[in-house]
XYZ file of C-alpha atoms in Angstrom:
546
model
C -38.119 -34.366 5.861
C -39.821 -31.142 6.766
C -38.345 -31.027 10.151
C -34.776 -30.958 8.401
C -35.695 -28.151 6.051
C -34.246 -25.366 8.221
C -30.982 -27.289 8.670
C -30.817 -28.047 4.897
C -31.326 -24.368 4.109
C -28.547 -23.351 6.577
C -26.165 -25.833 4.986
C -26.985 -24.535 1.475
C -26.368 -20.916 2.717
C -22.930 -21.884 4.037
C -21.935 -23.624 0.912
C -23.053 -20.497 -1.070
C -21.142 -18.223 1.386
C -17.989 -20.372 0.770
C -18.233 -20.032 -2.925
C -19.084 -16.345 -3.088
C -16.575 -15.382 -0.492
C -13.688 -17.141 -2.309
C -14.653 -15.626 -5.674
C -15.143 -12.130 -4.137
C -11.777 -12.196 -2.176
C -9.733 -13.428 -5.193
C -11.491 -11.016 -7.582
C -10.664 -8.161 -5.205
C -7.155 -9.011 -4.869
C -6.776 -9.654 -8.568
C -8.263 -6.255 -9.290
C -5.590 -4.489 -7.143
C -2.763 -6.298 -9.048
C -4.339 -5.411 -12.254
C -5.084 -1.945 -11.634
C -3.970 0.644 -14.071
C -4.264 4.460 -14.240
C -7.264 6.035 -15.870
C -4.650 8.071 -17.832
C -2.924 4.862 -19.130
C -3.942 5.205 -22.616
C -4.347 8.968 -22.724
C -1.240 10.353 -20.817
C -0.657 14.070 -20.857
C 1.877 15.339 -23.408
C 5.212 16.718 -22.208
C 5.751 20.597 -22.071
C 8.727 22.728 -22.761
C 12.210 22.261 -21.119
C 13.125 24.725 -18.361
C 16.826 25.261 -19.591
C 20.085 23.888 -18.735
C 21.095 21.869 -15.683
C 22.212 23.761 -12.756
C 24.616 21.146 -11.146
C 27.146 19.139 -13.227
C 25.537 15.871 -11.900
C 22.298 15.349 -9.860
C 22.582 12.048 -7.931
C 19.629 10.374 -6.250
C 20.403 7.939 -3.514
C 17.302 5.927 -2.801
C 17.774 4.002 0.515
C 14.902 1.531 0.251
C 12.517 1.195 3.241
C 14.556 3.742 5.302
C 12.180 4.914 7.996
C 12.162 8.565 8.916
C 13.042 7.862 12.688
C 15.950 5.596 11.762
C 17.314 8.300 9.277
C 17.259 10.857 12.291
C 19.326 8.585 14.531
C 22.843 10.090 14.477
C 24.262 7.112 16.210
C 22.945 4.793 13.358
C 23.490 7.050 10.389
C 26.068 9.814 11.275
C 26.902 10.781 7.624
C 23.213 11.315 6.593
C 22.696 13.544 9.575
C 25.934 15.508 8.636
C 24.456 15.953 5.145
C 21.107 17.010 6.841
C 22.917 19.645 8.871
C 24.856 20.994 5.815
C 21.907 20.847 3.323
C 18.304 21.147 3.039
C 16.087 18.488 4.827
C 12.380 17.729 5.412
C 9.940 14.996 6.418
C 8.510 13.468 3.239
C 4.982 11.952 3.111
C 3.866 9.256 0.674
C 0.429 7.595 0.177
C -0.612 4.035 0.143
C -0.034 1.512 -1.379
C 3.294 1.680 0.302
C 5.106 -0.922 -1.769
C 8.299 -0.262 -3.488
C 7.109 -0.319 -7.162
C 4.363 2.241 -6.470
C 6.907 4.248 -4.604
C 9.391 4.202 -7.362
C 6.734 5.274 -9.874
C 5.631 8.181 -7.563
C 9.251 9.348 -7.247
C 10.118 9.345 -10.969
C 6.684 10.413 -12.460
C 5.553 12.952 -9.730
C 2.042 11.304 -9.861
C 0.296 9.464 -6.930
C -0.213 5.684 -7.333
C -3.753 6.029 -8.733
C -2.393 8.150 -11.678
C 1.283 7.187 -12.094
C 0.231 3.882 -13.823
C 3.031 2.034 -12.005
C 2.011 -1.220 -10.187
C -0.290 -0.755 -7.275
C 1.245 -3.884 -5.620
C 4.729 -5.308 -6.216
C 4.692 -7.605 -9.335
C 7.197 -10.173 -10.350
C 9.953 -8.963 -12.618
C 8.323 -10.507 -15.761
C 5.099 -8.762 -15.082
C 6.300 -5.185 -14.271
C 4.967 -2.634 -16.913
C 7.148 0.152 -18.312
C 6.063 3.636 -17.458
C 3.249 4.884 -19.809
C 3.350 8.241 -18.106
C 6.068 10.823 -18.484
C 8.950 10.617 -16.111
C 12.164 12.402 -15.078
C 14.278 9.904 -17.093
C 12.242 10.292 -20.348
C 12.425 14.060 -19.838
C 16.179 14.054 -19.355
C 16.513 11.914 -22.471
C 14.476 14.364 -24.610
C 16.645 17.134 -23.232
C 19.787 15.362 -24.403
C 21.248 14.607 -20.991
C 23.140 11.588 -20.177
C 21.511 9.374 -17.460
C 22.392 6.299 -15.413
C 20.824 3.756 -12.992
C 22.461 1.276 -10.650
C 19.631 -0.507 -8.764
C 17.606 -3.552 -8.184
C 16.471 -5.027 -11.449
C 12.741 -3.799 -11.028
C 13.987 -0.423 -12.263
C 14.985 -2.119 -15.598
C 11.299 -2.898 -16.281
C 9.767 0.371 -14.932
C 12.076 2.923 -16.518
C 12.090 3.097 -20.377
C 15.546 1.812 -21.156
C 16.021 3.891 -24.187
C 16.096 6.904 -21.800
C 19.021 5.260 -19.750
C 22.352 5.923 -21.104
C 24.295 3.582 -18.558
C 23.019 0.894 -16.156
C 23.770 -1.795 -13.774
C 20.973 -4.103 -12.465
C 21.032 -6.813 -9.866
C 18.576 -9.349 -8.615
C 20.303 -9.196 -5.115
C 18.866 -7.287 -2.144
C 21.362 -7.728 0.584
C 24.693 -5.913 1.480
C 26.579 -7.833 -1.015
C 24.256 -6.690 -3.868
C 24.320 -3.106 -2.574
C 28.236 -3.045 -2.617
C 28.099 -4.115 -6.198
C 25.577 -1.425 -7.041
C 27.595 1.274 -5.572
C 30.868 0.001 -7.068
C 29.130 0.083 -10.523
C 28.111 3.708 -9.939
C 31.195 5.273 -8.566
C 33.019 5.642 -12.060
C 30.089 7.641 -13.299
C 30.386 10.009 -10.395
C 34.089 10.543 -10.795
C 33.941 11.669 -14.495
C 30.819 13.802 -14.018
C 29.636 12.829 -17.520
C 26.129 11.697 -16.340
C 23.689 14.599 -15.565
C 21.080 12.334 -13.717
C 22.243 9.321 -11.703
C 20.003 6.896 -9.553
C 21.606 4.631 -7.030
C 19.524 2.222 -5.091
C 20.556 0.686 -1.862
C 18.385 -2.173 -0.741
C 19.656 -3.891 2.429
C 17.588 -1.889 4.890
C 14.412 -3.207 3.164
C 16.049 -6.677 3.145
C 16.682 -6.494 6.914
C 13.009 -5.500 7.460
C 11.664 -8.515 5.550
C 14.117 -11.044 6.543
C 15.945 -10.079 9.665
C 13.306 -9.178 12.078
C 12.172 -5.721 11.060
C 12.939 -2.355 12.648
C 12.830 -3.686 16.231
C 15.665 -6.077 15.451
C 19.249 -4.868 15.968
C 20.131 -6.029 12.378
C 17.861 -3.252 11.043
C 20.173 -0.509 12.569
C 23.284 -2.519 11.474
C 21.811 -2.462 7.826
C 21.101 1.209 8.115
C 24.601 2.021 9.265
C 26.128 -0.090 6.340
C 23.745 1.838 3.921
C 25.039 5.188 5.679
C 28.653 4.041 5.035
C 27.893 3.491 1.328
C 26.189 6.921 1.186
C 29.427 8.526 2.570
C 31.405 6.687 -0.173
C 29.216 7.847 -2.895
C 29.102 11.563 -1.521
C 32.918 11.727 -1.011
C 33.420 10.542 -4.697
C 31.195 13.467 -5.796
C 32.265 17.022 -5.967
C 29.544 18.778 -4.024
C 30.582 22.242 -5.141
C 29.629 21.149 -8.776
C 27.158 18.299 -8.009
C 23.882 17.954 -6.137
C 22.939 14.971 -4.079
C 19.403 13.875 -2.999
C 18.839 11.204 -0.361
C 15.463 9.681 0.189
C 13.434 6.562 0.668
C 10.376 4.983 -0.998
C 8.582 3.882 2.258
C 9.013 2.792 5.808
C 8.437 -0.474 7.612
C 6.158 -1.501 10.487
C 7.987 -2.456 13.621
C 7.964 -6.225 12.866
C 8.846 -5.737 9.228
C 6.654 -5.232 6.408
C 5.014 -2.478 4.382
C 2.200 -1.881 1.708
C -0.615 -0.518 3.786
C -1.718 2.826 5.177
C 0.073 2.570 8.570
C 1.461 6.098 9.300
C 5.083 4.776 9.992
C 5.488 3.410 6.420
C 4.209 6.711 4.848
C 6.952 8.956 6.379
C 10.348 9.174 4.748
C 13.494 11.322 4.875
C 14.345 13.961 2.216
C 17.808 15.417 2.297
C 19.257 17.570 -0.429
C 22.880 18.708 -0.347
C 25.541 20.258 -2.735
C 25.588 22.843 -5.505
C 22.567 25.178 -5.473
C 21.046 23.955 -2.112
C 19.998 26.422 0.445
C 20.668 24.961 3.942
C 17.917 24.709 6.422
C 15.174 22.497 8.078
C 12.136 22.820 5.762
C 8.382 22.128 6.381
C 6.935 18.753 5.265
C 7.138 17.852 1.631
C 5.176 15.275 -0.423
C 6.676 12.380 -2.510
C 5.147 13.821 -5.712
C 7.280 16.906 -5.257
C 10.387 15.027 -6.012
C 10.009 14.613 -9.723
C 9.087 18.183 -10.516
C 11.829 19.515 -8.340
C 14.434 17.279 -10.118
C 13.058 18.553 -13.451
C 13.639 22.157 -12.362
C 17.116 21.410 -11.199
C 17.884 19.616 -14.536
C 16.125 22.043 -16.787
C 13.929 19.423 -18.384
C 10.182 19.579 -18.850
C 8.152 18.910 -15.679
C 6.969 15.402 -16.012
C 3.508 15.654 -17.617
C 1.416 13.683 -15.096
C 3.122 15.345 -12.010
C 0.930 16.326 -9.182
C 3.511 17.929 -7.078
C 5.232 21.199 -6.272
C 8.704 22.386 -7.248
C 10.482 22.921 -3.977
C 11.664 26.445 -4.947
C 12.701 27.664 -1.457
C 15.310 24.736 -1.141
C 17.286 25.665 -4.180
C 19.038 28.809 -5.368
C 16.981 29.353 -8.613
C 17.328 32.699 -10.269
C 14.264 34.960 -10.427
C 14.024 34.312 -14.159
C 14.090 30.592 -13.548
C 11.483 30.849 -10.797
C 9.048 32.691 -13.388
C 9.690 30.019 -15.927
C 9.020 27.140 -13.392
C 5.682 28.757 -12.358
C 4.681 29.335 -15.930
C 5.536 25.698 -16.851
C 3.679 24.381 -13.687
C 0.628 26.294 -14.782
C 0.655 24.806 -18.359
C 1.430 21.406 -16.979
C -1.393 21.389 -14.376
C -3.899 22.757 -16.833
C -3.158 19.925 -19.368
C -3.238 17.329 -16.458
C -6.663 18.594 -15.418
C -8.084 18.350 -18.877
C -6.534 14.825 -19.416
C -8.059 13.713 -15.965
C -11.505 15.319 -16.856
C -11.720 13.378 -20.138
C -10.513 10.084 -18.608
C -13.077 9.993 -15.683
C -15.874 11.779 -17.459
C -16.297 14.299 -14.732
C -15.724 18.122 -14.977
C -12.546 19.418 -13.336
C -13.286 23.075 -12.233
C -10.038 24.788 -11.153
C -10.464 27.799 -8.834
C -8.225 30.764 -9.663
C -5.308 30.747 -7.249
C -1.622 31.814 -6.976
C -0.739 28.146 -5.980
C -1.764 26.551 -9.281
C -0.712 22.999 -8.158
C -2.875 23.089 -5.007
C -5.892 24.446 -6.829
C -5.608 21.930 -9.569
C -5.286 18.955 -7.318
C -8.155 20.109 -5.155
C -10.275 20.388 -8.196
C -9.174 16.921 -9.402
C -9.988 15.474 -5.894
C -13.320 17.185 -5.949
C -14.221 15.597 -9.489
C -13.125 12.167 -8.183
C -15.314 12.600 -5.031
C -18.211 13.510 -7.102
C -17.868 10.485 -9.352
C -17.354 8.260 -6.428
C -20.516 9.765 -4.612
C -22.755 9.033 -7.585
C -21.428 5.488 -7.728
C -21.736 4.951 -3.902
C -25.521 6.078 -3.646
C -26.812 2.805 -5.234
C -24.341 0.754 -3.519
C -25.104 2.290 -0.173
C -28.814 1.686 -0.593
C -28.018 -2.027 -1.578
C -25.537 -2.450 1.283
C -28.011 -1.043 3.919
C -30.922 -3.292 2.610
C -28.603 -6.376 2.660
C -27.004 -5.718 6.121
C -30.391 -4.753 7.816
C -32.071 -7.881 6.123
C -29.363 -10.225 7.145
C -29.278 -9.027 10.741
C -33.195 -9.209 11.019
C -33.382 -12.626 9.499
C -30.575 -13.977 11.691
C -32.496 -12.598 14.891
C -35.647 -14.124 13.560
C -34.031 -17.486 12.875
C -32.197 -17.678 16.083
C -35.336 -17.122 18.015
C -35.132 -17.051 21.915
C -31.358 -17.903 21.840
C -30.492 -14.857 19.829
C -28.768 -13.133 22.851
C -26.569 -16.118 23.484
C -25.655 -16.314 19.704
C -24.789 -12.484 19.688
C -22.660 -13.107 22.735
C -21.017 -15.858 21.042
C -20.298 -13.785 17.996
C -19.082 -10.867 20.073
C -16.704 -13.241 21.897
C -15.539 -14.632 18.566
C -14.683 -11.046 17.361
C -12.915 -10.186 20.610
C -10.787 -13.394 20.582
C -10.037 -12.996 16.964
C -8.707 -9.365 17.171
C -6.947 -10.071 20.532
C -4.915 -12.753 18.805
C -4.590 -10.860 15.594
C -3.360 -7.543 17.175
C -1.555 -8.503 20.383
C -0.347 -12.092 19.941
C 0.363 -12.066 16.186
C 1.224 -8.369 16.336
C -0.405 -7.594 12.927
C -1.962 -4.443 11.733
C -5.098 -3.931 9.735
C -3.237 -3.332 6.545
C -1.393 -4.878 3.802
C 1.815 -4.208 5.632
C 1.230 -7.278 7.648
C 0.865 -9.576 4.560
C 3.821 -11.571 3.843
C 2.029 -13.112 0.890
C -1.409 -14.480 -0.079
C -0.770 -17.875 1.438
C 0.325 -16.480 4.777
C -2.646 -14.110 4.871
C -5.154 -16.894 4.247
C -3.557 -19.439 6.542
C -2.969 -17.135 9.370
C -6.466 -15.608 9.286
C -8.066 -19.132 8.943
C -6.249 -20.502 11.996
C -7.207 -17.413 14.085
C -10.797 -17.795 12.807
C -10.884 -21.452 13.707
C -9.623 -20.760 17.238
C -11.930 -17.735 17.759
C -15.020 -19.552 16.394
C -14.567 -22.582 18.510
C -14.250 -20.614 21.671
C -17.194 -18.638 20.829
C -19.152 -21.805 19.922
C -18.267 -23.192 23.466
C -19.836 -20.168 25.009
C -23.081 -20.762 23.055
C -22.955 -24.423 24.099
C -22.652 -23.620 27.846
C -25.352 -20.775 27.520
C -27.891 -22.651 25.491
C -27.144 -26.153 27.044
C -27.024 -27.644 23.489
C -25.771 -30.919 25.261
C -29.353 -31.234 26.737
C -30.932 -31.206 23.318
C -31.769 -33.989 20.921
C -29.317 -34.467 18.161
C -31.242 -32.519 15.478
C -31.989 -29.802 17.768
C -28.317 -29.528 18.846
C -27.265 -29.299 15.030
C -29.927 -26.733 14.374
C -28.726 -24.551 17.300
C -25.138 -24.603 16.027
C -26.288 -23.724 12.539
C -28.169 -20.769 13.895
C -24.978 -19.518 15.638
C -23.034 -19.897 12.448
C -25.623 -17.916 10.333
C -25.743 -15.220 12.972
C -21.967 -15.020 12.965
C -22.069 -14.791 9.142
C -24.664 -11.939 9.227
C -22.390 -9.944 11.512
C -19.489 -10.588 9.311
C -21.218 -9.296 6.345
C -21.390 -5.700 7.847
C -17.705 -4.687 7.056
C -17.848 -6.632 3.721
C -20.861 -4.748 2.485
C -19.677 -1.363 4.031
C -16.380 -1.858 1.935
C -18.577 -2.642 -1.076
C -20.348 0.749 -0.378
C -17.188 2.718 0.005
C -15.048 1.216 -2.837
C -17.180 -1.289 -4.841
C -16.968 -5.004 -5.038
C -13.606 -4.758 -6.907
C -11.046 -2.054 -7.674
C -11.831 -0.198 -10.944
C -10.945 3.363 -12.055
C -9.495 4.628 -8.731
C -7.534 3.009 -5.946
C -9.593 2.022 -2.730
C -9.443 3.236 0.804
C -6.907 0.721 1.920
C -7.986 0.253 5.513
C -11.701 -0.477 4.471
C -10.468 -2.617 1.598
C -8.289 -4.608 3.763
C -11.066 -5.142 6.299
C -13.401 -6.066 3.570
C -10.782 -8.733 2.435
C -10.032 -10.106 5.900
C -13.711 -10.508 6.686
C -14.376 -12.167 3.420
C -11.732 -14.772 4.429
C -13.295 -15.148 7.828
C -16.662 -15.514 6.388
C -15.464 -18.382 4.087
C -13.679 -20.204 7.155
C -16.655 -19.595 9.452
C -19.065 -21.229 6.832
C -16.590 -24.041 6.305
C -15.873 -24.754 9.974
C -19.570 -23.973 10.758
C -20.487 -27.069 8.726
C -18.115 -29.172 10.703
C -19.389 -27.945 14.059
C -22.982 -28.410 12.874
C -22.095 -32.094 11.925
C -20.622 -32.746 15.366
C -23.254 -31.140 17.436
C -25.459 -33.993 17.370
C -22.972 -35.991 19.192
C -23.286 -33.589 22.128
C -27.006 -34.309 22.323
C -26.587 -37.998 21.635
C -24.051 -38.670 24.360
C -25.748 -36.303 26.855
C -28.891 -38.409 26.598
C -27.059 -41.663 26.652
C -28.041 -42.749 23.177
């Protein structure tokens, strides 16, 4: 029995890795779905209104998933580019997670996803929470303005419906649904009785997910149809009295998909036209700038959790209005800083500055960084000890064949990433994830292929086939455990950076995704490793003619 003790311990380790990896991976994903803002129960209170609306109507056209580069293509979207030349335009930047529900939340609250309290990942209709933080619709309602939304039905759950005067919602996402959305909204634009209107066009996002992504011709076709709908909306409006804002919530990667930290999905168009707009191409803006700018145009309070600037240079505000905006921003940012300080239990020290928004956001980021650093120190010590211990133990256990084991693991990693990046054309982000099942199955199949080829290299290098059955099984188990020790490095590094699960702040989405995908690999390697260990004795058995 003693001669099998090493093999038995290896099997037990693999079983433990399977269970721990499954629990950790599912807990990590569940924590992202369940994430809520630290301000959820203590939202800052709204401030004073800024006055009367400047335009008769302020209309927002949200073209879902419209990439900035697509929006700049005059052959695909001629009317949008005409509006851009006549109005104010800029490149807008967002932050991950680059899903629609987080994007909608940022646009309407002015707060980044970790504070807006919108979903961090798109939830099913029944599970979508209503905004707990102040937002432009609630602000408009308190100011006595009439509001309207014609959009995909996720907005029905996100926006407090008591703040919406008129609405049309659809469960459709394609061009038929978009036509219905626009037809429902056109009467609101003709009579000018609604001071705030949101129209959501979804077919570009549909083309990205279901028709091949931005590299497919159907993407440009969808964008052109959206452009035609935009023209219909704009020509129904009176831009001498009304103001039109055209923007997007995120982009898509080339093969279709979004959600992660890929640069292409975090760049969106921002085009403002109509009454009060000062024409020109402007420097880059942030997605959190949208809600406070809308508030200034409408004369409502600045949404209380807003982290953005009012884009004063784009709009013809009077000097008195500019003074009122700056005073309101100072009060709103001071209240936000105090609320955030209380929520995370870390002092927020705002330096004196003419740019109160930048100063406040830097102070909040510094407080967040300090709290994270305090949490990371013990996690870093644990991660260093665990990783070093696993690598040393793996080297000791593998013995004289350690070099071949490492070469097999390196081969596994190279093969896995070649298939993942160049054959499957995926990115290291949530943008490549269709759904949880697809993530697991595609990662498992790639792991199986790469592990088998890495094992074949170990077989040839160590000549397992010349060993007795037990020795052949032990050598395979050593390869599996060395592989698991290497896979533990990104897993525990992510644990050091972001913790085992998401808690009070959203994670670094690159490291978090790598941690998740390596957890899946560890589970599959341990599972397939048991199978390879089981069949290894056959190599030794047949090679010796027994």
